[in-house]
Coordinates of C-alpha atoms and ligand atoms in Angstrom, one line a residue:
M23 CA -14.4 -19.1 -2.8
P24 CA -11.1 -17.6 -1.6
A25 CA -10.0 -14.1 -1.7
L26 CA -8.4 -12.4 -4.5
L27 CA -5.5 -11.9 -2.5
E28 CA -4.5 -13.4 0.7
V29 CA -1.6 -12.1 2.6
D30 CA -1.3 -14.7 5.5
D31 CA 1.2 -13.9 8.2
L32 CA 4.0 -12.7 6.1
V33 CA 7.4 -11.9 7.5
V34 CA 10.0 -10.1 5.9
D35 CA 13.4 -9.3 7.1
Y36 CA 16.6 -7.2 5.7
L37 CA 19.6 -9.3 6.3
T38 CA 21.7 -6.6 7.2
P39 CA 25.6 -7.1 8.0
T40 CA 24.8 -5.6 11.9
G41 CA 21.8 -8.0 11.9
R42 CA 18.5 -8.7 11.1
V43 CA 15.9 -5.7 10.5
R44 CA 12.4 -7.3 10.4
A45 CA 10.6 -4.5 8.1
V46 CA 7.1 -6.6 8.2
D47 CA 6.5 -9.1 11.1
H48 CA 3.5 -11.3 10.4
V49 CA 1.2 -9.5 8.9
S50 CA -2.3 -10.6 7.4
F51 CA -5.1 -9.3 5.4
S52 CA -6.8 -9.8 2.5
I53 CA -8.0 -8.3 -0.9
E54 CA -11.6 -8.7 -2.5
P55 CA -12.1 -8.1 -6.2
G56 CA -12.8 -5.1 -6.7
E57 CA -11.7 -3.5 -3.6
I58 CA -9.9 -0.8 -2.7
I59 CA -7.5 -1.3 0.6
G60 CA -5.4 1.4 2.2
L61 CA -2.7 0.9 4.1
A62 CA -1.2 4.0 6.0
G63 CA 1.7 4.2 8.6
E64 CA 4.7 6.7 8.9
S65 CA 7.8 6.8 7.1
G66 CA 9.4 3.1 7.7
C67 CA 6.7 1.3 9.3
G68 CA 7.2 -1.3 6.2
K69 CA 4.3 -0.4 3.5
S70 CA 6.7 -0.6 0.6
T71 CA 8.4 -3.8 1.9
T72 CA 4.8 -5.2 2.2
A73 CA 4.0 -4.1 -1.5
H74 CA 7.2 -5.6 -2.8
A75 CA 6.6 -8.7 -0.8
I76 CA 3.3 -8.9 -2.1
L77 CA 5.1 -9.1 -5.9
R78 CA 7.9 -10.9 -5.0
I79 CA 10.2 -8.1 -6.1
L80 CA 11.9 -7.6 -3.0
R81 CA 16.1 -7.4 -3.8
P82 CA 18.5 -8.3 -1.1
P83 CA 19.1 -7.8 1.6
A84 CA 15.5 -8.8 1.7
Q85 CA 13.9 -12.0 2.0
I86 CA 10.2 -13.1 3.0
S87 CA 11.4 -15.1 5.9
G88 CA 7.8 -16.6 6.6
G89 CA 4.2 -16.9 5.2
R90 CA 2.2 -16.6 2.2
V91 CA 0.8 -14.5 -0.2
L92 CA -2.1 -15.7 -2.0
F93 CA -3.4 -14.9 -5.7
K94 CA -6.9 -16.5 -6.0
G95 CA -5.7 -20.0 -3.7
R96 CA -1.7 -19.8 -5.0
D97 CA 0.9 -19.2 -3.3
L98 CA 3.2 -16.8 -4.9
V99 CA 5.3 -17.2 -2.3
Q100 CA 6.9 -21.1 -3.6
M101 CA 6.6 -19.8 -7.6
D102 CA 9.6 -19.5 -9.5
E103 CA 10.3 -16.6 -11.5
R104 CA 9.0 -18.3 -14.6
Q105 CA 5.4 -18.5 -13.1
L106 CA 5.7 -15.0 -11.4
R107 CA 6.3 -13.6 -14.6
E108 CA 3.2 -14.7 -15.7
Y109 CA 1.6 -13.3 -12.8
R110 CA 3.3 -10.1 -12.6
W111 CA 1.7 -7.3 -14.7
N112 CA -0.6 -9.6 -16.0
H113 CA -3.0 -10.1 -12.7
I114 CA -0.9 -7.9 -10.1
S115 CA 0.6 -4.6 -10.9
I116 CA 2.1 -1.9 -9.3
V117 CA 3.4 1.9 -8.9
F118 CA 6.1 2.4 -7.5
Q119 CA 7.1 4.9 -4.8
S120 CA 8.6 7.8 -6.6
A121 CA 7.3 6.5 -10.0
M122 CA 7.6 9.4 -12.4
N123 CA 11.3 9.7 -11.9
S124 CA 11.3 5.7 -13.1
L125 CA 10.4 5.9 -16.5
N126 CA 13.4 5.7 -18.8
P127 CA 14.4 9.2 -19.8
V128 CA 15.7 8.0 -23.2
L129 CA 13.0 6.2 -24.3
S130 CA 9.8 7.6 -25.6
V131 CA 6.7 7.1 -23.8
G132 CA 5.6 4.9 -26.3
D133 CA 8.7 2.6 -26.4
Q134 CA 8.3 2.1 -23.2
F135 CA 4.8 0.9 -23.4
V136 CA 5.3 -1.1 -26.4
D137 CA 8.5 -2.6 -24.7
M138 CA 6.6 -3.4 -21.6
I139 CA 3.4 -4.6 -23.6
R140 CA 5.4 -7.1 -25.6
A141 CA 7.4 -8.6 -22.7
H142 CA 4.5 -10.0 -21.7
V143 CA 1.8 -10.5 -24.3
H144 CA 2.0 -11.5 -27.9
S145 CA 1.5 -8.4 -29.4
S146 CA 2.5 -6.3 -32.8
K147 CA 4.3 -3.6 -32.1
S148 CA 1.3 -1.6 -34.1
D149 CA -0.4 -3.2 -32.0
A150 CA 0.9 -2.0 -28.6
R151 CA 1.2 1.4 -30.0
E152 CA -2.3 1.7 -30.7
R153 CA -3.1 0.0 -26.9
A154 CA -0.8 2.4 -25.2
M155 CA -2.3 5.5 -27.0
N156 CA -6.1 4.0 -25.5
L157 CA -4.4 4.3 -22.2
L158 CA -3.4 7.2 -22.4
Q159 CA -6.1 8.9 -23.5
L160 CA -7.9 7.0 -20.6
V161 CA -5.7 8.8 -18.1
G162 CA -6.5 11.9 -19.6
I163 CA -3.6 12.4 -21.8
D164 CA -3.5 13.5 -25.7
R165 CA -2.9 10.4 -27.5
T166 CA 0.1 12.4 -29.8
R167 CA 1.8 12.5 -26.3
I168 CA 2.5 8.9 -27.3
R169 CA 5.9 10.6 -28.7
S170 CA 6.9 12.8 -25.9
F171 CA 9.9 11.6 -24.0
P172 CA 9.9 12.0 -19.8
H173 CA 11.2 15.5 -20.0
E174 CA 8.8 16.7 -21.9
L175 CA 5.3 16.0 -19.8
S176 CA 4.8 17.4 -16.1
G177 CA 5.2 15.7 -12.9
G178 CA 1.2 15.2 -13.1
M179 CA 1.4 13.6 -16.3
R180 CA 4.3 11.3 -15.8
Q181 CA 2.4 10.0 -12.6
R182 CA -0.8 9.2 -15.2
V183 CA 1.6 7.6 -18.0
V184 CA 3.0 5.4 -14.7
I185 CA -0.7 4.4 -13.8
A186 CA -1.5 3.8 -17.4
M187 CA 1.3 1.5 -18.0
A188 CA 0.1 -0.6 -14.5
L189 CA -3.0 -0.3 -16.1
A190 CA -1.9 -1.7 -19.5
L191 CA -2.2 -5.6 -18.9
Q192 CA -5.7 -5.2 -16.9
P193 CA -4.9 -6.8 -13.9
E194 CA -6.8 -7.7 -11.2
I195 CA -5.2 -6.1 -8.6
V196 CA -2.7 -2.7 -9.0
V197 CA -0.8 -2.0 -5.7
M198 CA -0.4 2.0 -5.4
D199 CA 2.5 3.1 -3.5
E200 CA 2.5 6.5 -2.6
P201 CA 1.7 7.5 -5.9
T202 CA 0.7 11.1 -5.5
T203 CA 2.6 12.4 -2.5
A204 CA 4.9 14.0 -4.6
L205 CA 2.7 15.9 -6.2
D206 CA 0.7 19.4 -5.3
V207 CA -2.6 19.0 -3.7
V208 CA -4.7 19.9 -6.7
V209 CA -3.3 17.4 -9.1
Q210 CA -3.2 14.9 -6.5
R211 CA -7.1 15.2 -6.1
E212 CA -7.3 14.8 -10.0
I213 CA -5.5 12.1 -10.7
L214 CA -7.2 10.1 -7.1
Q215 CA -10.7 10.9 -8.9
Q216 CA -9.2 9.6 -12.0
I217 CA -8.0 6.3 -10.2
E218 CA -11.3 6.3 -8.8
E219 CA -12.6 6.1 -12.1
L220 CA -10.9 3.8 -13.7
Q221 CA -11.5 1.6 -10.9
Q222 CA -15.2 1.8 -11.1
E223 CA -15.2 1.0 -14.8
F224 CA -12.5 -1.5 -14.7
K225 CA -12.9 -3.4 -11.7
F226 CA -9.9 -3.8 -10.2
A227 CA -8.4 -4.2 -6.6
V228 CA -6.0 -1.5 -5.5
L229 CA -3.6 -1.4 -2.7
F230 CA -3.3 2.2 -2.0
I231 CA 0.0 3.0 0.3
T232 CA 0.1 6.3 1.6
H233 CA 1.1 7.7 4.9
D234 CA -1.9 10.4 4.7
L235 CA -4.7 8.5 6.3
S236 CA -7.2 11.2 5.8
L237 CA -6.7 10.9 2.0
L238 CA -7.9 6.8 2.5
V239 CA -10.6 7.6 4.5
E240 CA -12.4 9.2 1.7
F241 CA -10.8 6.6 -0.6
S242 CA -11.1 3.3 0.8
D243 CA -13.3 0.5 1.3
R244 CA -11.4 -0.7 4.2
I245 CA -7.8 0.1 6.2
G246 CA -4.9 -1.4 7.8
V247 CA -2.6 0.9 9.6
M248 CA 0.7 0.1 10.0
Y249 CA 3.5 0.6 13.0
A250 CA 6.7 -0.4 13.3
G251 CA 6.0 -3.5 11.3
E252 CA 3.2 -4.6 12.2
L253 CA -1.0 -4.3 11.7
V254 CA -1.9 -2.8 14.4
E255 CA -5.4 -1.9 13.4
F256 CA -7.9 -2.8 10.4
A257 CA -11.4 -1.6 10.0
P258 CA -14.0 -0.3 6.9
A259 CA -13.0 2.9 6.1
S260 CA -15.9 4.9 7.4
R261 CA -15.8 2.9 11.0
L262 CA -12.1 3.7 11.3
F263 CA -13.0 7.3 10.7
R264 CA -15.3 7.2 12.9
E265 CA -14.5 5.1 16.2
P266 CA -10.6 4.6 15.2
K267 CA -9.6 2.6 18.6
H268 CA -5.4 2.2 18.3
P269 CA -3.7 5.3 20.3
Y270 CA -1.6 5.1 17.1
T271 CA -4.7 5.3 14.7
V272 CA -5.9 8.0 16.4
G273 CA -2.8 10.3 16.5
L274 CA -2.0 9.6 12.9
M275 CA -6.4 10.9 12.3
N276 CA -5.0 14.1 14.4
S277 CA -1.7 14.6 12.4
F278 CA -3.7 15.6 9.4
P279 CA -6.4 18.5 8.9
P280 CA -10.2 17.2 9.6
L281 CA -11.9 17.2 5.7
A282 CA -15.0 19.1 6.6
G283 CA -16.3 21.1 9.7
E284 CA -14.3 23.5 12.0
R285 CA -10.9 23.9 11.9
L286 CA -8.7 22.2 14.9
T287 CA -5.6 22.4 16.0
I288 CA -3.5 19.7 14.4
Q289 CA -1.6 17.4 16.8
G290 CA 1.2 15.2 15.7
I291 CA 2.4 12.1 17.1
G292 CA 5.2 12.9 20.0
G293 CA 8.3 11.0 19.3
A294 CA 9.9 8.9 16.3
P295 CA 8.7 5.2 15.3
P296 CA 11.7 2.5 16.5
N297 CA 14.7 1.1 15.4
L298 CA 13.3 -2.1 13.6
A299 CA 16.9 -3.9 14.3
N300 CA 15.8 -3.6 18.2
P301 CA 11.7 -2.8 18.6
P302 CA 10.5 -2.1 21.8
S303 CA 9.4 -4.9 24.1
G304 CA 5.3 -5.5 24.7
C305 CA 3.8 -3.0 22.3
R306 CA 5.5 -1.2 20.2
F307 CA 4.0 1.7 20.2
H308 CA 4.2 2.2 24.1
P309 CA 7.3 4.6 24.5
R310 CA 5.1 7.1 22.5
C311 CA 2.0 6.4 24.0
S312 CA -0.3 8.5 26.3
H313 CA -1.9 5.7 27.9
C314 CA 1.1 3.8 28.7
T315 CA 1.9 5.0 32.4
P316 CA 2.8 3.5 35.6
S317 CA -0.3 4.4 37.6
N318 CA -2.0 1.7 36.1
P319 CA 0.8 -1.1 37.2
A320 CA -1.5 -4.1 35.7
L321 CA -1.9 -2.3 32.9
Y322 CA 1.4 -0.9 32.4
A323 CA 3.3 -4.6 33.0
L324 CA 1.1 -5.5 29.9
Q325 CA 2.1 -2.9 27.8
T326 CA 5.8 -3.2 28.4
R327 CA 6.3 -6.8 28.4
V328 CA 3.5 -8.3 26.7
K329 CA 3.3 -8.4 22.5
P330 CA -0.8 -7.4 22.2
E331 CA -2.5 -9.6 19.1
L332 CA -5.3 -7.7 16.6
Q333 CA -8.2 -9.0 18.1
L334 CA -12.2 -8.0 17.1
V335 CA -13.7 -5.2 18.3
G336 CA -16.7 -4.6 16.0
E337 CA -17.8 -5.5 12.8
N338 CA -14.9 -6.6 10.7
H339 CA -12.9 -4.2 12.8
T340 CA -9.5 -5.4 14.5
V341 CA -7.2 -3.9 16.5
A342 CA -4.0 -4.7 18.6
C343 CA -4.7 -3.0 21.8
H344 CA -4.2 -4.3 25.7
L345 CA -6.9 -1.1 26.3
Y346 CA -9.3 -3.2 24.6
G347 CA -7.9 -7.0 25.9
D348 CA -10.8 -9.5 25.9
G349 CA -13.2 -7.8 23.8
R350 CA -13.9 -4.8 26.2
E351 CA -12.4 -1.1 26.8
R352 CA -10.5 -0.8 29.7
Ligands
ATP23 N1 17.9 -1.1 2.0 C1 17.8 -1.5 3.2 N2 18.1 -2.1 4.7 C2 17.9 -2.9 5.6 N3 16.9 -1.7 6.3 C3 16.3 -1.4 5.5 C4 16.4 -1.4 3.7 N4 15.4 -0.8 3.2 C5 14.2 -0.6 4.4 N5 14.5 -1.2 5.2 C6 14.0 -1.3 6.9 O1 12.6 -1.7 6.6 C7 11.8 -0.8 6.9 C8 10.4 -0.3 6.4 O2 10.7 0.2 5.0 P1 9.7 0.3 4.1 O3 10.2 1.1 2.6 O4 9.2 -1.0 3.6 O5 8.7 1.9 4.8 P2 7.8 2.6 4.5 O6 7.0 2.4 5.3 O7 7.4 2.1 3.2 O8 8.3 4.2 4.5 P3 8.2 5.1 3.9 O9 6.6 6.0 3.7 O10 9.1 6.2 3.6 O11 8.3 4.9 2.2 C9 12.6 0.5 7.5 O12 12.1 1.1 8.6 C10 14.2 0.2 7.6 O13 14.4 -0.4 8.8
SF4_24 S1 -1.6 -1.5 23.9 FE1 -0.8 -0.1 25.4 S2 0.7 1.3 24.9 FE2 0.0 0.1 23.0 S3 -1.2 1.2 22.1 FE3 -2.7 0.4 23.5 S4 -2.7 1.4 24.9 FE4 -1.1 2.2 23.9
MG25 MG1 7.5 3.4 0.8

């Protein structure tokens, strides 16, 4: 049985006037039915570009330069626009980053639902409206809000509307790109709980994107950590929480307050992510990594010159870091 979604060696470039920017560099992972996969990493590491490539909604100057995106074994990268239209929303949908501002301000919520539903399935206006009201109710919004315009709703409500729209055609996968980041912490929690309840009821899979690793640890089955366009670690959430291996993952973990237990000083990661137009040689994280010093010349040579490949370090746990070369810790 193929995975529900398999991203296989995906490469995405932005072809800018000043040269090629490789935003997604040979990324591979899979999503099983009903699974919640988290994708974490600092700003600019390629999370949204990965999401847009999966839905084939990249705009120039971005292009998929290599790899496959297999949905139940069929490669979306090879599909034409007509075939893709059947997939988007019906099978895979997306809640865009800053989605709550993506609603059309001059159309009522109901009209936006009806337009979207009728663009993808045969449905009368009244059936589509009925479906929209049920969806609003599902995400905790009163049915009468169907008549509201976006500016009449709070940020949290707008975000719920956008999530309801993404669920409208009962897709098997919903990509959620920072769906709660713009909201205050209390509303953020409420919405996450709602997503979890909906996910348990409807069993759709989720690709959940955020820079907040602590959130993913609570919410996901498995987590991928991206750095400078590459996946550097992938593991079951509980394992990543207990035993993060990659120094970047450890740094990300320490950048957020602990979920429970005593308060610790929050240590961020020093330095900034590299310019993807000209990334560092060897391990891309080496200029920021505290394990990278000339005092260990052999390791230093590897870190600065040889790109570490992802390798298995435990059950379903892969890491790209020379500290774990040949399956052992150095
Ligand atoms: N329009 C563009 N033109 C050129 N390069 C771009 C463009 N958009 C993105 N990039 C490059 O792609 C990289 C990845 O961008 P992307 O939006 O996927 O990151 P992200 O992980 O989603 O960040 P954030 O957390 O800020 O949303 C950026 O660092 C940048 O180098
Ligand atoms: S390979 Fe070396 S420089 Fe890169 S993350 Fe691992 S320890 Fe740090
Ligand atoms: Mg993004």
